[in-house]
Coordinates of C-alpha atoms in Angstrom, one line a residue:
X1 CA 122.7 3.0 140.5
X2 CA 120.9 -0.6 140.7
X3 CA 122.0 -3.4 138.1
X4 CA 121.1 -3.7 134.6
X5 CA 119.6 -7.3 133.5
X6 CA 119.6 -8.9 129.8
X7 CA 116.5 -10.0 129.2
X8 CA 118.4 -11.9 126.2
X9 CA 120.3 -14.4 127.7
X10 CA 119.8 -17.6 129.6
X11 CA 120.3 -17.6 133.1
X12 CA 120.4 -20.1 135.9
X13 CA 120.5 -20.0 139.8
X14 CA 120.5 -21.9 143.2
X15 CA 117.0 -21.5 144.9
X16 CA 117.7 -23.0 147.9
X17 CA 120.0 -22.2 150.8
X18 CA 123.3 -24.3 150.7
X19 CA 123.0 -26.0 153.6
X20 CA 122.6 -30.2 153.9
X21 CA 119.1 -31.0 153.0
X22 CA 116.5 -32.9 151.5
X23 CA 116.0 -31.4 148.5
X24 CA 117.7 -28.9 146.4
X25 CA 116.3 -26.3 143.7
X26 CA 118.2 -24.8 140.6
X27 CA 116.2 -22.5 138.4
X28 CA 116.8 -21.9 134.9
X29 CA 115.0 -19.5 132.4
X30 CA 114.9 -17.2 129.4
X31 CA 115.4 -17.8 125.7
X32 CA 116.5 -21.7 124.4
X33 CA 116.5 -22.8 128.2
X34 CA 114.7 -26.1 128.0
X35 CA 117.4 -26.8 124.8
X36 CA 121.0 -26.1 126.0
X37 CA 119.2 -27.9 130.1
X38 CA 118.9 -30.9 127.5
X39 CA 122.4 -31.3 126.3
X40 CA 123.1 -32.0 130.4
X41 CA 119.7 -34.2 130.7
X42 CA 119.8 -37.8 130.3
X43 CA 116.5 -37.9 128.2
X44 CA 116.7 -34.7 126.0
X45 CA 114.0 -35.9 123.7
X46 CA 111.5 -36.6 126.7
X47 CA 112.6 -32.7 127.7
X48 CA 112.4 -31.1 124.7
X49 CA 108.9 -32.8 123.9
X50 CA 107.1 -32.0 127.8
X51 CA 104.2 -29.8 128.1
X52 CA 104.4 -26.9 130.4
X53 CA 103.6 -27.4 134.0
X54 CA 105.0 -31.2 133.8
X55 CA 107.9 -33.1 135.7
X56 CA 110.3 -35.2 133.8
X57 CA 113.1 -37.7 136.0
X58 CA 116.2 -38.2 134.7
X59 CA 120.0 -37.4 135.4
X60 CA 121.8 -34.1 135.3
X61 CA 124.9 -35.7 133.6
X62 CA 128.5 -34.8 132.0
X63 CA 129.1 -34.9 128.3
X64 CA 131.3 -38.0 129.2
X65 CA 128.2 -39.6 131.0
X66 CA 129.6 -39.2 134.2
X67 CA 126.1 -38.9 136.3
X68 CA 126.2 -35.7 138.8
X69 CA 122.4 -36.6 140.4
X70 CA 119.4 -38.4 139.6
X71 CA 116.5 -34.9 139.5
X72 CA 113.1 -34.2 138.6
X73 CA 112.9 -31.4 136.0
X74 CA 110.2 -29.0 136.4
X75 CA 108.9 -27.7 132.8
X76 CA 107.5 -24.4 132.4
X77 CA 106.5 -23.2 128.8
X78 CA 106.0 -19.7 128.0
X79 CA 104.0 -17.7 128.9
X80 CA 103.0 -19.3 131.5
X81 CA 105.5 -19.5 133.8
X82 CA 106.5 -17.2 136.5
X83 CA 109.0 -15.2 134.6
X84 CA 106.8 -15.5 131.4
X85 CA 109.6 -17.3 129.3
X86 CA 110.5 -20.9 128.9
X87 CA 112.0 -21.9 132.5
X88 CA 112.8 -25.1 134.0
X89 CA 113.4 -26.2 137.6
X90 CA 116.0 -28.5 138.5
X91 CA 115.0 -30.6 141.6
X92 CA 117.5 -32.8 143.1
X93 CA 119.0 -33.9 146.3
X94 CA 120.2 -31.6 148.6
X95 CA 123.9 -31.8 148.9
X96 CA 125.9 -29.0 148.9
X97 CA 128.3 -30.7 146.6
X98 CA 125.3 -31.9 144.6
X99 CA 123.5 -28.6 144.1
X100 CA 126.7 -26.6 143.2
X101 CA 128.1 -29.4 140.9
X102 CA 124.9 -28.5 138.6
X103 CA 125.5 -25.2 138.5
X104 CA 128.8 -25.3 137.7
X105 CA 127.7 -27.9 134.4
X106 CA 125.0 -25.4 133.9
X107 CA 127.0 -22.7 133.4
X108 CA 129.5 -24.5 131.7
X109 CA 126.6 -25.4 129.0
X110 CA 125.5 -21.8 128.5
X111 CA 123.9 -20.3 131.4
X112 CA 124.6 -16.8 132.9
X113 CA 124.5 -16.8 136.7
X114 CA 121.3 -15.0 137.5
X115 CA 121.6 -11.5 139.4
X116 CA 120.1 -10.7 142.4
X117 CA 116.4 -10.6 141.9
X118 CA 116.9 -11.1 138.5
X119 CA 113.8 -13.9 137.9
X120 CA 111.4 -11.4 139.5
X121 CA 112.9 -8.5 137.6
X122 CA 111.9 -10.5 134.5
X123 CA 108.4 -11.5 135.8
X124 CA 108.2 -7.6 136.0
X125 CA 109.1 -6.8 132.6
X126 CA 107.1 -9.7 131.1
X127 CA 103.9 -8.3 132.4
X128 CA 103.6 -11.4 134.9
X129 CA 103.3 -9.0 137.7
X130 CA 103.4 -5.2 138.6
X131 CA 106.2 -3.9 140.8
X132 CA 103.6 -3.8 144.4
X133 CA 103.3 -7.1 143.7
X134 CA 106.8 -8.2 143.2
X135 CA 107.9 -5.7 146.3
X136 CA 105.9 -7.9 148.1
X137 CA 108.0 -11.4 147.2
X138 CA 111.0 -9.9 149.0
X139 CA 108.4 -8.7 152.4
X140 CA 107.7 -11.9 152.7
X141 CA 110.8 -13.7 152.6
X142 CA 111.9 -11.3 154.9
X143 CA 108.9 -11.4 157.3
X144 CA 109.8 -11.7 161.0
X145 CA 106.1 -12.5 162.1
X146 CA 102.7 -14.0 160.7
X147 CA 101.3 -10.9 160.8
X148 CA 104.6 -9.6 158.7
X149 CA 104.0 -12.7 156.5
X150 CA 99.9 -11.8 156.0
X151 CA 100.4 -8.2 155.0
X152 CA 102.5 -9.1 152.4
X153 CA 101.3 -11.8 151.1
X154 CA 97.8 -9.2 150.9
X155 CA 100.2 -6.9 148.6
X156 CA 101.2 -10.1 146.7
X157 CA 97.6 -11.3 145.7
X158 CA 97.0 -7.5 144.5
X159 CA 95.0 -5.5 147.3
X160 CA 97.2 -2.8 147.2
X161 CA 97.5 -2.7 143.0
X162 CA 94.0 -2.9 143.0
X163 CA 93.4 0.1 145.1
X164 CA 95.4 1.8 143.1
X165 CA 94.0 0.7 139.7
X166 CA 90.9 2.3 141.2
X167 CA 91.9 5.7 142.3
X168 CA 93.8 6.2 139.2
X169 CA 90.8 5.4 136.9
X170 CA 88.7 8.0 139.6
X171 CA 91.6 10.7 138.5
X172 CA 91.7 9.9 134.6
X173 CA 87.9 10.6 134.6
X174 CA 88.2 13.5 136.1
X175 CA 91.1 14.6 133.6
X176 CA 88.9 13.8 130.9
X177 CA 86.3 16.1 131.7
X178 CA 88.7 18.8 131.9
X179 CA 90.7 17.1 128.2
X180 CA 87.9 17.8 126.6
X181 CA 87.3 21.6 127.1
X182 CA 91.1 22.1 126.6
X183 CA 90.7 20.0 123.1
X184 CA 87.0 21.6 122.1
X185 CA 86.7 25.0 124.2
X186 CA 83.6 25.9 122.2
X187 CA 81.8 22.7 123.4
X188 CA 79.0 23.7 125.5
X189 CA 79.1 20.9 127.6
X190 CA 82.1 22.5 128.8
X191 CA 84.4 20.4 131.3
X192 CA 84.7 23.0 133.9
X193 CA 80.9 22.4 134.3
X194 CA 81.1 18.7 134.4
X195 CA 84.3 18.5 136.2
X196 CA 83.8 17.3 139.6
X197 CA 86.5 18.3 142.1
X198 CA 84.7 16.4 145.2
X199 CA 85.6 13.5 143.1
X200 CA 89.6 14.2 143.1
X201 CA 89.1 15.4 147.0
X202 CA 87.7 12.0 147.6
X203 CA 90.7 10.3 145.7
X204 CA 93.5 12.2 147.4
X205 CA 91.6 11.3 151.1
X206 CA 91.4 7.9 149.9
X207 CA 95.9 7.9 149.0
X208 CA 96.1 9.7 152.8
X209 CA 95.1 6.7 154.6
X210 CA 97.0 4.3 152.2
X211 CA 100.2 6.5 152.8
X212 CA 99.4 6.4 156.3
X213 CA 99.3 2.9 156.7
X214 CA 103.5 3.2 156.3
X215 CA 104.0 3.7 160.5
X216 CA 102.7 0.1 160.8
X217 CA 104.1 -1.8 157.9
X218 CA 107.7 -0.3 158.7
X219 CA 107.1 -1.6 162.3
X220 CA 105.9 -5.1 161.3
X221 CA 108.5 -5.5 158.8
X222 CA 111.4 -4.0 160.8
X223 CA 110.4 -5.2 164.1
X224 CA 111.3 -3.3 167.2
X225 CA 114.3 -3.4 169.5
X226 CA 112.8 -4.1 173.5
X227 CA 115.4 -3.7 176.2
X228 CA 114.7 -5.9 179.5
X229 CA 116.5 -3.8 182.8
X230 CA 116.4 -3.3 185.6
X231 CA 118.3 -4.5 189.3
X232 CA 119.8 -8.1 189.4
X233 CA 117.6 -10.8 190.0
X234 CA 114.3 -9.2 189.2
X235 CA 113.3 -11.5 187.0
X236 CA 114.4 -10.2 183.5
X237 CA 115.7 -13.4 182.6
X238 CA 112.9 -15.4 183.4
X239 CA 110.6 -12.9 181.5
X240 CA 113.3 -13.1 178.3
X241 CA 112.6 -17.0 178.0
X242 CA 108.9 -16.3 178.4
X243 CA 108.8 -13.9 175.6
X244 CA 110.9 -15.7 173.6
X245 CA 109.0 -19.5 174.5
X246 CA 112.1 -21.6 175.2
X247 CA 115.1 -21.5 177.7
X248 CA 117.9 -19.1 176.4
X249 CA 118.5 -17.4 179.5
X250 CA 119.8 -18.8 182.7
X251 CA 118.0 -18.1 185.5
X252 CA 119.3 -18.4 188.9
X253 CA 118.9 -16.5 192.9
X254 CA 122.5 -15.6 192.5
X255 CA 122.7 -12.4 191.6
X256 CA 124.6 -11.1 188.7
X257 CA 124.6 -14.0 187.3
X258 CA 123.6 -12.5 184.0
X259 CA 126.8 -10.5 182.8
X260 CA 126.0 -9.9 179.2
X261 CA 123.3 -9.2 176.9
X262 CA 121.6 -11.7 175.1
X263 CA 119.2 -11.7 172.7
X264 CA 116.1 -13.2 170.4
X265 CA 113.6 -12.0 167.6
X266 CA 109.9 -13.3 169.5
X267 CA 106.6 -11.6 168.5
X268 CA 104.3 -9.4 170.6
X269 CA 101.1 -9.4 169.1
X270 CA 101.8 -9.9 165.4
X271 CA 105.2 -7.0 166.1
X272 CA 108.2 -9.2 165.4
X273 CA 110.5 -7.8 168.8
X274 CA 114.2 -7.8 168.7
X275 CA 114.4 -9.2 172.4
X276 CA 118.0 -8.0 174.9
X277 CA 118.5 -9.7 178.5
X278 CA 120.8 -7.6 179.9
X279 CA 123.2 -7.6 183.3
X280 CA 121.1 -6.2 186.3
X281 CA 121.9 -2.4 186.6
X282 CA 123.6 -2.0 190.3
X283 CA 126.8 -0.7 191.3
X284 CA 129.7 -3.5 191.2
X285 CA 133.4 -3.9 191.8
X286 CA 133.5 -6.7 189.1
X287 CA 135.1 -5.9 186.3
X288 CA 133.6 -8.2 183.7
X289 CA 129.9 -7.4 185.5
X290 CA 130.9 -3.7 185.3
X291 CA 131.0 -3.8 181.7
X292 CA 127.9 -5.9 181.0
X293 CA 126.3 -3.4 183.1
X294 CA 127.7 -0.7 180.9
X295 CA 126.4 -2.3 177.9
X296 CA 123.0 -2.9 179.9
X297 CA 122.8 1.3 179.7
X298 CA 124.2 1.4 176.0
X299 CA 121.3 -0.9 174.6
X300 CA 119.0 0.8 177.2
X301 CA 119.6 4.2 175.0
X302 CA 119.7 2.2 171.5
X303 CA 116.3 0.4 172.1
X304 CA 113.1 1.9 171.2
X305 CA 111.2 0.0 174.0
X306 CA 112.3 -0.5 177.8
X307 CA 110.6 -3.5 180.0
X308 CA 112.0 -2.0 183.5
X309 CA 111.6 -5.1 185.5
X310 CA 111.6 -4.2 189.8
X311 CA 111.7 -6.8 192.3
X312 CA 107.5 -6.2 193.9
X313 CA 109.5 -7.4 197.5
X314 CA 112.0 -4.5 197.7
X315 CA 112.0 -1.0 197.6
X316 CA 112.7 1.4 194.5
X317 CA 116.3 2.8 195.0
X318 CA 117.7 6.2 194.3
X319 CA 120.0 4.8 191.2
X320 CA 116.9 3.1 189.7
X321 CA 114.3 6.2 190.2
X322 CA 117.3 8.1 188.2
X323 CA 117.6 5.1 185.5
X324 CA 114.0 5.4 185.2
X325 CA 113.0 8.9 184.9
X326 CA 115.9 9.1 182.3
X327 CA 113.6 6.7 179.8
X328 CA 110.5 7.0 181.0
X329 CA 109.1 8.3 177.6
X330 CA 109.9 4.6 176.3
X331 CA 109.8 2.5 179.0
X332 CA 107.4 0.5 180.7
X333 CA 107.2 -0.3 184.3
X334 CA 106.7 -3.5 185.6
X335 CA 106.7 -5.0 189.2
X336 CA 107.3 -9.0 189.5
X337 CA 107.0 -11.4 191.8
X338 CA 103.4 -10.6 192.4
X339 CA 102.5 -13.9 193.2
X340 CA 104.8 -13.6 196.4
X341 CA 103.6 -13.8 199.7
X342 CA 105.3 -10.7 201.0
X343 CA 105.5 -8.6 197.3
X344 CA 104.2 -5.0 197.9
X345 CA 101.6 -3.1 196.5
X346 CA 101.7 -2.4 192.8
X347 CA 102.7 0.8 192.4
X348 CA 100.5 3.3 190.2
X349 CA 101.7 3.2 186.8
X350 CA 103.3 -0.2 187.1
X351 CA 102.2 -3.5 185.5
X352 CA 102.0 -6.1 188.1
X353 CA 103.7 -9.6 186.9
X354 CA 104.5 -12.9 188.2
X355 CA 107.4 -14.6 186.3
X356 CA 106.5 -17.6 187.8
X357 CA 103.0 -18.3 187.7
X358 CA 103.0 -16.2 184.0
X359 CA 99.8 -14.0 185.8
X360 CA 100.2 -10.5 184.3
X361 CA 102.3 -11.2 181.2
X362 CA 99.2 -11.1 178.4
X363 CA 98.3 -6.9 179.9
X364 CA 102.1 -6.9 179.6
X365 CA 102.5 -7.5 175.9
X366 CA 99.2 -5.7 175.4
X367 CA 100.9 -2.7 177.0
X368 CA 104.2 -3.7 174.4
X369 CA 101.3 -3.0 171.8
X370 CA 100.0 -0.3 172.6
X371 CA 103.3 1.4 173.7
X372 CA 104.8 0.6 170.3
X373 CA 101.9 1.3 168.1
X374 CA 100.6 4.6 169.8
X375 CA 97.4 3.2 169.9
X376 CA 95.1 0.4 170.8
X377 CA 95.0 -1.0 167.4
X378 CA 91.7 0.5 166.2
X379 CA 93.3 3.2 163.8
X380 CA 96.7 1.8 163.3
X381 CA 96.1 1.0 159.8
X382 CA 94.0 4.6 159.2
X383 CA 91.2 2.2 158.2
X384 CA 91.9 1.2 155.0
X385 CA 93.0 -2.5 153.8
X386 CA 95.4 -1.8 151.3
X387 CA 99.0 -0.8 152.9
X388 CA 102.0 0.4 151.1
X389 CA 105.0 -1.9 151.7
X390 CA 108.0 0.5 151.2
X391 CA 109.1 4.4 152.2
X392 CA 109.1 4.6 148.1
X393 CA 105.8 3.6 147.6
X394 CA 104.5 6.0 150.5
X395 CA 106.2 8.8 148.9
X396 CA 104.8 8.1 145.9
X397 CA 101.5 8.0 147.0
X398 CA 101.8 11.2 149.3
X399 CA 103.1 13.0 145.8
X400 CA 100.0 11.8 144.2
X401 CA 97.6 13.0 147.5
X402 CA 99.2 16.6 147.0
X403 CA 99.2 16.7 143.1
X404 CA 95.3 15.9 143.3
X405 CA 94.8 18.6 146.0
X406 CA 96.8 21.3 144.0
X407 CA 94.1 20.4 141.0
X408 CA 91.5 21.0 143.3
X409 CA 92.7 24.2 144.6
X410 CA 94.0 25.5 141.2
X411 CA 90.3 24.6 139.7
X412 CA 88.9 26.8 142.7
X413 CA 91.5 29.7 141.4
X414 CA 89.9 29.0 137.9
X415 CA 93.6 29.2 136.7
X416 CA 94.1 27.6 132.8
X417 CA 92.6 24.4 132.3
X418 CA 96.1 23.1 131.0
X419 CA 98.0 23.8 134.4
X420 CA 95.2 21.8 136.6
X421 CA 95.6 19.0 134.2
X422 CA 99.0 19.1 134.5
X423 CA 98.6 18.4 137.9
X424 CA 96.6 15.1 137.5
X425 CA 99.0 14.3 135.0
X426 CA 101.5 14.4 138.0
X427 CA 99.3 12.4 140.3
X428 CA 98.9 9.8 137.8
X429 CA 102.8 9.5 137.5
X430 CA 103.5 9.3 140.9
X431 CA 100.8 6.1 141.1
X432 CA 102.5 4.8 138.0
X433 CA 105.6 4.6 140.0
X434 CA 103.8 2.2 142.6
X435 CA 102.2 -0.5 139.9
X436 CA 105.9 0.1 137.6
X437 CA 104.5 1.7 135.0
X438 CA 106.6 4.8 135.0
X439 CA 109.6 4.1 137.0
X440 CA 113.0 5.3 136.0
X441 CA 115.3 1.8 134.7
X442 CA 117.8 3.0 137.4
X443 CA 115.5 2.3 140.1
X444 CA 113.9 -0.7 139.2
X445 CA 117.4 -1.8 138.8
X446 CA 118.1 -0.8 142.8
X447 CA 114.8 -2.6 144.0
X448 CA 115.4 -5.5 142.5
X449 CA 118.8 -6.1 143.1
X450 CA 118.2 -6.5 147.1
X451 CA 116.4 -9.7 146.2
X452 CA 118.4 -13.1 147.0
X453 CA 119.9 -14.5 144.1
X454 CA 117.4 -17.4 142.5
X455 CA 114.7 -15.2 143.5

């Protein structure tokens, strides 16, 4: 079971990481906020007296007068304000010692530390924003890519509540026509006659492609986990600090020089990539290489992508063909040093590279795509713009696809008026569970309480 939150009492948080910086942020809202932040302010008048939307300088100070830092208070009046009550923002130098010292006086004057989510819970309940959209605050503070970044911030401006919006007034219409031949059977005009079932068809095609945009959105918000192996000294390292854009791996003709893994979150094509360099896979009597090589095999089985990296100069062995055709269902092939003078021919089914000149790497990360995707890109959002950004809202939205169908079908078995409409009451629920409007308190409790703290 998630938290519970007060909507009744004041509460205050730190917005910014503690860590030595510039600038700090402490948030503040909810009922009388802008009062008791005055008793600590070293103009309460000027305070109490802002407009919304304004900054006021002064000193977060003791009851004694003792000065803690010299801020800029942010004033937000209600309702407009991004929980919808009177909230403040406290913006002052970024000291660890600083920041926390006003929290503490804060909480001392009357603040609640805020829960976990707990401002955007009470955006929610305000009406400041439905529950797609404040799913999406979260997505993007934890994006791993831009392309992470973009499709959330598309939920957060509303394409997703909007599509929703839409369908849902499709399916009320259609549960009119059928209301008012439950309510007045003697009508004429009855609904069955006017009731349009292509229309509900149309609406549960239309929440298939949104559900079936979940594949991608779980990959770009996940990422994926690509294992680099293959023999020592084929280049693996060399392609890890390509991929990842700096030097984390060191590269050197000695061979094993590489005896554990390392790794790096990069991007392929808009797909943030959990990136391993692992130990070159050969047979060794050195015990600490042995192990790395162990652990080379271990991540080789935990990974859901595997760059196999051959030397183009020497010949495929035995243990490698057997390494190979154990992952070849999610591995890809790929034969560097092509830009040497006595490298071999590419091999069919391989992906010619050259570490060193960079030739070859773009059709590699194209092939990283594609590979990971299942596709070429062309249908990997099933064609729609709006995306669902959570396994709950794809359920949700699936339940509502089937709900509609069962109408459709039950309408085509002229069964009682009152059991198809039953069934769009069902669909409609299941949508309301996406924009908030009929979620159990229990769950919005659960979502909500995996935001930060301040947030």
């Amino acid at each position: 079971m998630g938290k519970k939150y007060f909507l009744d009492e004041p509460i205050a948080a730190i917005a910014t990481a503690l860590v030595p910086s510039a600038l700090g942020i402490v948030r503040v809202s909810g009922k009388d906020s802008i009062r008791i932040l005055s008793g600590v302010f070293s103009r309460p008048e000027a305070l109490l007296e802002a407009p919304g939307n304004t900054l006021v300088h002064g000193w977060i100070q003791k009851s004694s007068g003792e000065k803690i830092d010299e801020t800029l208070v942010a004033v937000y009046r209600a309702p407009k304000s991004f929980t919808g009550e009177e909230s403040a923002e406290i913006i002052c130098h970024g000291g660890v010692n600083v920041v926390t010292g006003i929290f503490s006086l804060l909480k001392e004057a009357g603040f609640r530390q805020a829960e976990g989510g707990e401002f955007s819970f009470r955006a929610f309940a305000n009406g400041k924003t439905d529950l797609s959209r404040a799913e999406a605050i979260r997505e993007i503070i934890d994006s791993k890519s831009d392309e992470a970044r973009d499709r959330a911030v598309s939920r957060l401006s509303g394409t997703l509540y909007k599509e929703i919006k839409r369908i849902k007034e499709k399916i009320i219409e259609c549960l009119a026509s059928l209301e008012v031949q439950i309510d007045y059977p003697e009508d004429e005009l009855a609904a069955g006659e006017k009731f349009n079932p292509q229309s509900l068809l149309e609406a549960a095609k239309e929440l298939k492609k949104i559900s079936g945009t979940w594949k991608s959105q779980k990959l770009y918000q996940d990422g994926a986990k690509v294992v680099l192996c293959g023999k020592t000294n084929a280049g693996k390292s060399s392609l890890f600090n390509i991929l990842v854009k700096e030097e984390r791996a060191i590269v050197s003709d000695i061979h094993g020089t590489t005896r554990d893994w390392l790794e790096n979150w990069t991007s392929v094509k808009g797909i943030p990539v959990r990136l391993f360099d692992t130990a070159g896979i050969r047979e060794t009597e050195d015990k600490i290489e042995e192990i790395g090589v162990s652990r080379s095999k271990q991540l080789a089985e935990e990974g859901d992508l595997i760059l196999y990296l051959a030397d183009g100069r020497d010949f495929v062995e035995q243990t490698e063909a057997d390494f190979i055709n154990t992952y070849r269902e999610k591995m890809i092939l790929v034969w560097n040093k092509t830009d040497a003078p006595d490298c071999r021919d590419i091999p069919p089914g391989w992906i010619g590279i050259s570490t060193k000149t960079g030739n070859g790497v773009e059709a590699l990360c194209e092939a990283v795509f594609e590979k990971l995707t299942g596709s070429r890109g062309e249908n990997f959002d099933s064609g729609t713009k709006a995306s669902v950004g959570s396994l709950r809202q794809k359920e949700a939205v699936e339940r509502a696809a089937t709900h509609s169908e069962r109408a459709v079908g039950f309408f085509n078995q002229c069964l009682e008026f009152d059991v198809i409409a039953q069934e769009m009451q069902e669909a409609l629920e299941a949508l309301g569970e996406i924009t908030g409007e009929t979620v159990a308190e229990d769950i919005l409790g659960d979502l909500f309480s995996r935001f930060c703290v301040g947030k």
